[in-house]
Amino acid sequence: MPYIHVRLAGELTREQKKQIVEEMTCTMERIAGKPREYVIVNFDETREENWGWGGQLLDELE
Amino acid sequence: MPYIHVRLAGELTREQKKQIVEEMTCTMERIAGKPREYVIVNFDETREENWGWGGQLLDELE
Amino acid sequence: MPYIHVRLAGELTREQKKQIVEEMTCTMERIAGKPREYVIVNFDETREENWGWGGQLLDELE
Amino acid sequence: MPYIHVRLAGELTREQKKQIVEEMTCTMERIAGKPREYVIVNFDETREENWGWGGQLLDELE
Amino acid sequence: MPYIHVRLAGELTREQKKQIVEEMTCTMERIAGKPREYVIVNFDETREENWGWGGQLLDELE
Amino acid sequence: MPYIHVRLAGELTREQKKQIVEEMTCTMERIAGKPREYVIVNFDETREENWGWGGQLLDELE
């Protein structure tokens, strides 16, 4: 029952999400021995200004 | 202090959220013995393409 | 694909978890129209001192 | 590696986020002894109707 | 700033975690174009009885 | 209703948690204008080997 939550700054295309789901599912199947029908992935796309790192907002850092 | 986070594909109406909050609060009160003023529920409504299951995006599965 | 995360202070018995899973699954099925085989529940049992509310630790409040 | 997730009802301005990131990073550095370049903060701004407390939606309570 | 949270039933060895971190970091770098020093992975290992699926506890299903 | 989740590598003493709760609650009250009785903090203390950063486990980095 791995539940994988991917929270990131910015957005992904549908195609990127599809490939990431495929690869992460394979990773959990191959390395952790989890059946693929148990692997759930969930994406959370958020704005850069919603992230802080080292005391600064991410959009100040880049 | 139960904090219940409900993350789902698609959207709920305000009325559905209201009923789910009522029922989940009762469930925690009755079964887990938690005072209802301690029960917090939070909804996270996300797009179908933001979910993967069994290696595929949810919008391919349905 | 509702994923329900229940984070609470203290512990639940296996029987309590079982009943909560049954009820929350029914709630999502009945009110939100989600097929029950899509409903996932996950419990996170944590110590009282790991919660703060209103500026105090939960174990000071009770 | 503290990862701090702040989920709240309503929205914050960019300036508020910036100040909260600064203060929370200092808090973790000063009290927990964590290097500031390890402190990550992430904001999740959600609608009031997406919160339930004590069996009611937050927008009924206020 | 992808933050990847992997919550799973059961435990992983340190070696499995190491390989999963390597692969998921590559996935985010290659497909989403994220610099690898921005990719954070966090594992949460929980008991089987802390998961419900389709209205039953996971340890009843397997 | 800010809910603040602090996930970190290693452990904190009860005194550290108490001070962090006080400071984060003040931060949310002062900067975001949230009533303190709405501020919830939750700590999640996890092992170093449960974190990956930049493709390596955290215990390899330090």
mmCIF file of N, CA, C and O in Angstrom, chain F residues 8-33:
data_model
loop_
_atom_site.group_PDB
_atom_site.id
_atom_site.type_symbol
_atom_site.label_atom_id
_atom_site.label_comp_id
_atom_site.label_asym_id
_atom_site.label_seq_id
_atom_site.Cartn_x
_atom_site.Cartn_y
_atom_site.Cartn_z
ATOM 1 N N LEU F 8 10.463 16.034 11.119
ATOM 2 C CA LEU F 8 11.906 16.245 11.193
ATOM 3 C C LEU F 8 12.676 14.963 11.449
ATOM 4 O O LEU F 8 12.127 13.978 11.921
ATOM 5 N N ALA F 9 13.953 15.011 11.073
ATOM 6 C CA ALA F 9 14.867 13.903 11.326
ATOM 7 C C ALA F 9 15.347 14.011 12.768
ATOM 8 O O ALA F 9 15.765 15.083 13.206
ATOM 9 N N GLY F 10 15.288 12.916 13.496
ATOM 10 C CA GLY F 10 15.713 12.918 14.884
ATOM 11 C C GLY F 10 14.558 13.237 15.813
ATOM 12 O O GLY F 10 13.406 13.242 15.414
ATOM 13 N N GLU F 11 14.905 13.495 17.092
ATOM 14 C CA GLU F 11 13.882 13.717 18.109
ATOM 15 C C GLU F 11 14.048 15.078 18.759
ATOM 16 O O GLU F 11 15.117 15.667 18.744
ATOM 17 N N LEU F 12 12.967 15.537 19.336
ATOM 18 C CA LEU F 12 12.984 16.767 20.129
ATOM 19 C C LEU F 12 12.624 16.409 21.557
ATOM 20 O O LEU F 12 11.884 15.452 21.803
ATOM 21 N N THR F 13 13.113 17.192 22.518
ATOM 22 C CA THR F 13 12.654 17.010 23.890
ATOM 23 C C THR F 13 11.265 17.655 24.013
ATOM 24 O O THR F 13 10.861 18.470 23.184
ATOM 25 N N ARG F 14 10.585 17.282 25.098
ATOM 26 C CA ARG F 14 9.266 17.889 25.357
ATOM 27 C C ARG F 14 9.400 19.406 25.487
ATOM 28 O O ARG F 14 8.566 20.163 24.989
ATOM 29 N N GLU F 15 10.465 19.870 26.122
ATOM 30 C CA GLU F 15 10.687 21.303 26.296
ATOM 31 C C GLU F 15 10.869 22.012 24.938
ATOM 32 O O GLU F 15 10.343 23.109 24.730
ATOM 33 N N GLN F 16 11.613 21.384 24.040
ATOM 34 C CA GLN F 16 11.776 21.978 22.698
ATOM 35 C C GLN F 16 10.422 22.078 21.973
ATOM 36 O O GLN F 16 10.113 23.094 21.354
ATOM 37 N N LYS F 17 9.645 21.007 22.076
ATOM 38 C CA LYS F 17 8.318 21.044 21.416
ATOM 39 C C LYS F 17 7.465 22.176 21.987
ATOM 40 O O LYS F 17 6.796 22.893 21.246
ATOM 41 N N LYS F 18 7.513 22.305 23.287
ATOM 42 C CA LYS F 18 6.720 23.349 23.969
ATOM 43 C C LYS F 18 7.106 24.740 23.458
ATOM 44 O O LYS F 18 6.238 25.565 23.133
ATOM 45 N N GLN F 19 8.397 24.986 23.348
ATOM 46 C CA GLN F 19 8.848 26.300 22.882
ATOM 47 C C GLN F 19 8.524 26.525 21.402
ATOM 48 O O GLN F 19 8.139 27.621 21.007
ATOM 49 N N ILE F 20 8.672 25.491 20.610
ATOM 50 C CA ILE F 20 8.348 25.627 19.183
ATOM 51 C C ILE F 20 6.855 25.925 19.009
ATOM 52 O O ILE F 20 6.461 26.778 18.214
ATOM 53 N N VAL F 21 6.016 25.205 19.770
ATOM 54 C CA VAL F 21 4.564 25.459 19.706
ATOM 55 C C VAL F 21 4.269 26.910 20.084
ATOM 56 O O VAL F 21 3.500 27.596 19.403
ATOM 57 N N GLU F 22 4.877 27.394 21.149
ATOM 58 C CA GLU F 22 4.650 28.792 21.565
ATOM 59 C C GLU F 22 5.046 29.778 20.463
ATOM 60 O O GLU F 22 4.289 30.669 20.108
ATOM 61 N N GLU F 23 6.238 29.575 19.909
ATOM 62 C CA GLU F 23 6.713 30.530 18.916
ATOM 63 C C GLU F 23 5.927 30.466 17.610
ATOM 64 O O GLU F 23 5.589 31.494 17.037
ATOM 65 N N MET F 24 5.650 29.271 17.141
ATOM 66 C CA MET F 24 4.905 29.168 15.869
ATOM 67 C C MET F 24 3.479 29.713 16.024
ATOM 68 O O MET F 24 2.933 30.308 15.093
ATOM 69 N N THR F 25 2.899 29.489 17.178
ATOM 70 C CA THR F 25 1.558 30.027 17.423
ATOM 71 C C THR F 25 1.601 31.555 17.400
ATOM 72 O O THR F 25 0.751 32.202 16.768
ATOM 73 N N CYS F 26 2.589 32.144 18.064
ATOM 74 C CA CYS F 26 2.749 33.602 18.025
ATOM 75 C C CYS F 26 2.954 34.098 16.593
ATOM 76 O O CYS F 26 2.373 35.108 16.200
ATOM 77 N N THR F 27 3.793 33.416 15.850
ATOM 78 C CA THR F 27 4.040 33.801 14.456
ATOM 79 C C THR F 27 2.738 33.855 13.660
ATOM 80 O O THR F 27 2.461 34.823 12.952
ATOM 81 N N MET F 28 1.922 32.842 13.792
ATOM 82 C CA MET F 28 0.664 32.802 13.025
ATOM 83 C C MET F 28 -0.320 33.856 13.521
ATOM 84 O O MET F 28 -1.092 34.410 12.748
ATOM 85 N N GLU F 29 -0.270 34.120 14.805
ATOM 86 C CA GLU F 29 -1.182 35.112 15.397
ATOM 87 C C GLU F 29 -0.779 36.516 14.929
ATOM 88 O O GLU F 29 -1.598 37.304 14.464
ATOM 89 N N ARG F 30 0.501 36.812 15.049
ATOM 90 C CA ARG F 30 0.992 38.149 14.778
ATOM 91 C C ARG F 30 1.027 38.472 13.278
ATOM 92 O O ARG F 30 0.564 39.537 12.864
ATOM 93 N N ILE F 31 1.514 37.545 12.487
ATOM 94 C CA ILE F 31 1.714 37.848 11.062
ATOM 95 C C ILE F 31 0.478 37.521 10.221
ATOM 96 O O ILE F 31 0.109 38.270 9.330
ATOM 97 N N ALA F 32 -0.173 36.406 10.541
ATOM 98 C CA ALA F 32 -1.304 36.021 9.700
ATOM 99 C C ALA F 32 -2.642 36.422 10.314
ATOM 100 O O ALA F 32 -3.694 36.232 9.692
ATOM 101 N N GLY F 33 -2.613 36.947 11.546
ATOM 102 C CA GLY F 33 -3.852 37.395 12.182
ATOM 103 C C GLY F 33 -4.797 36.275 12.574
ATOM 104 O O GLY F 33 -6.004 36.463 12.665
#
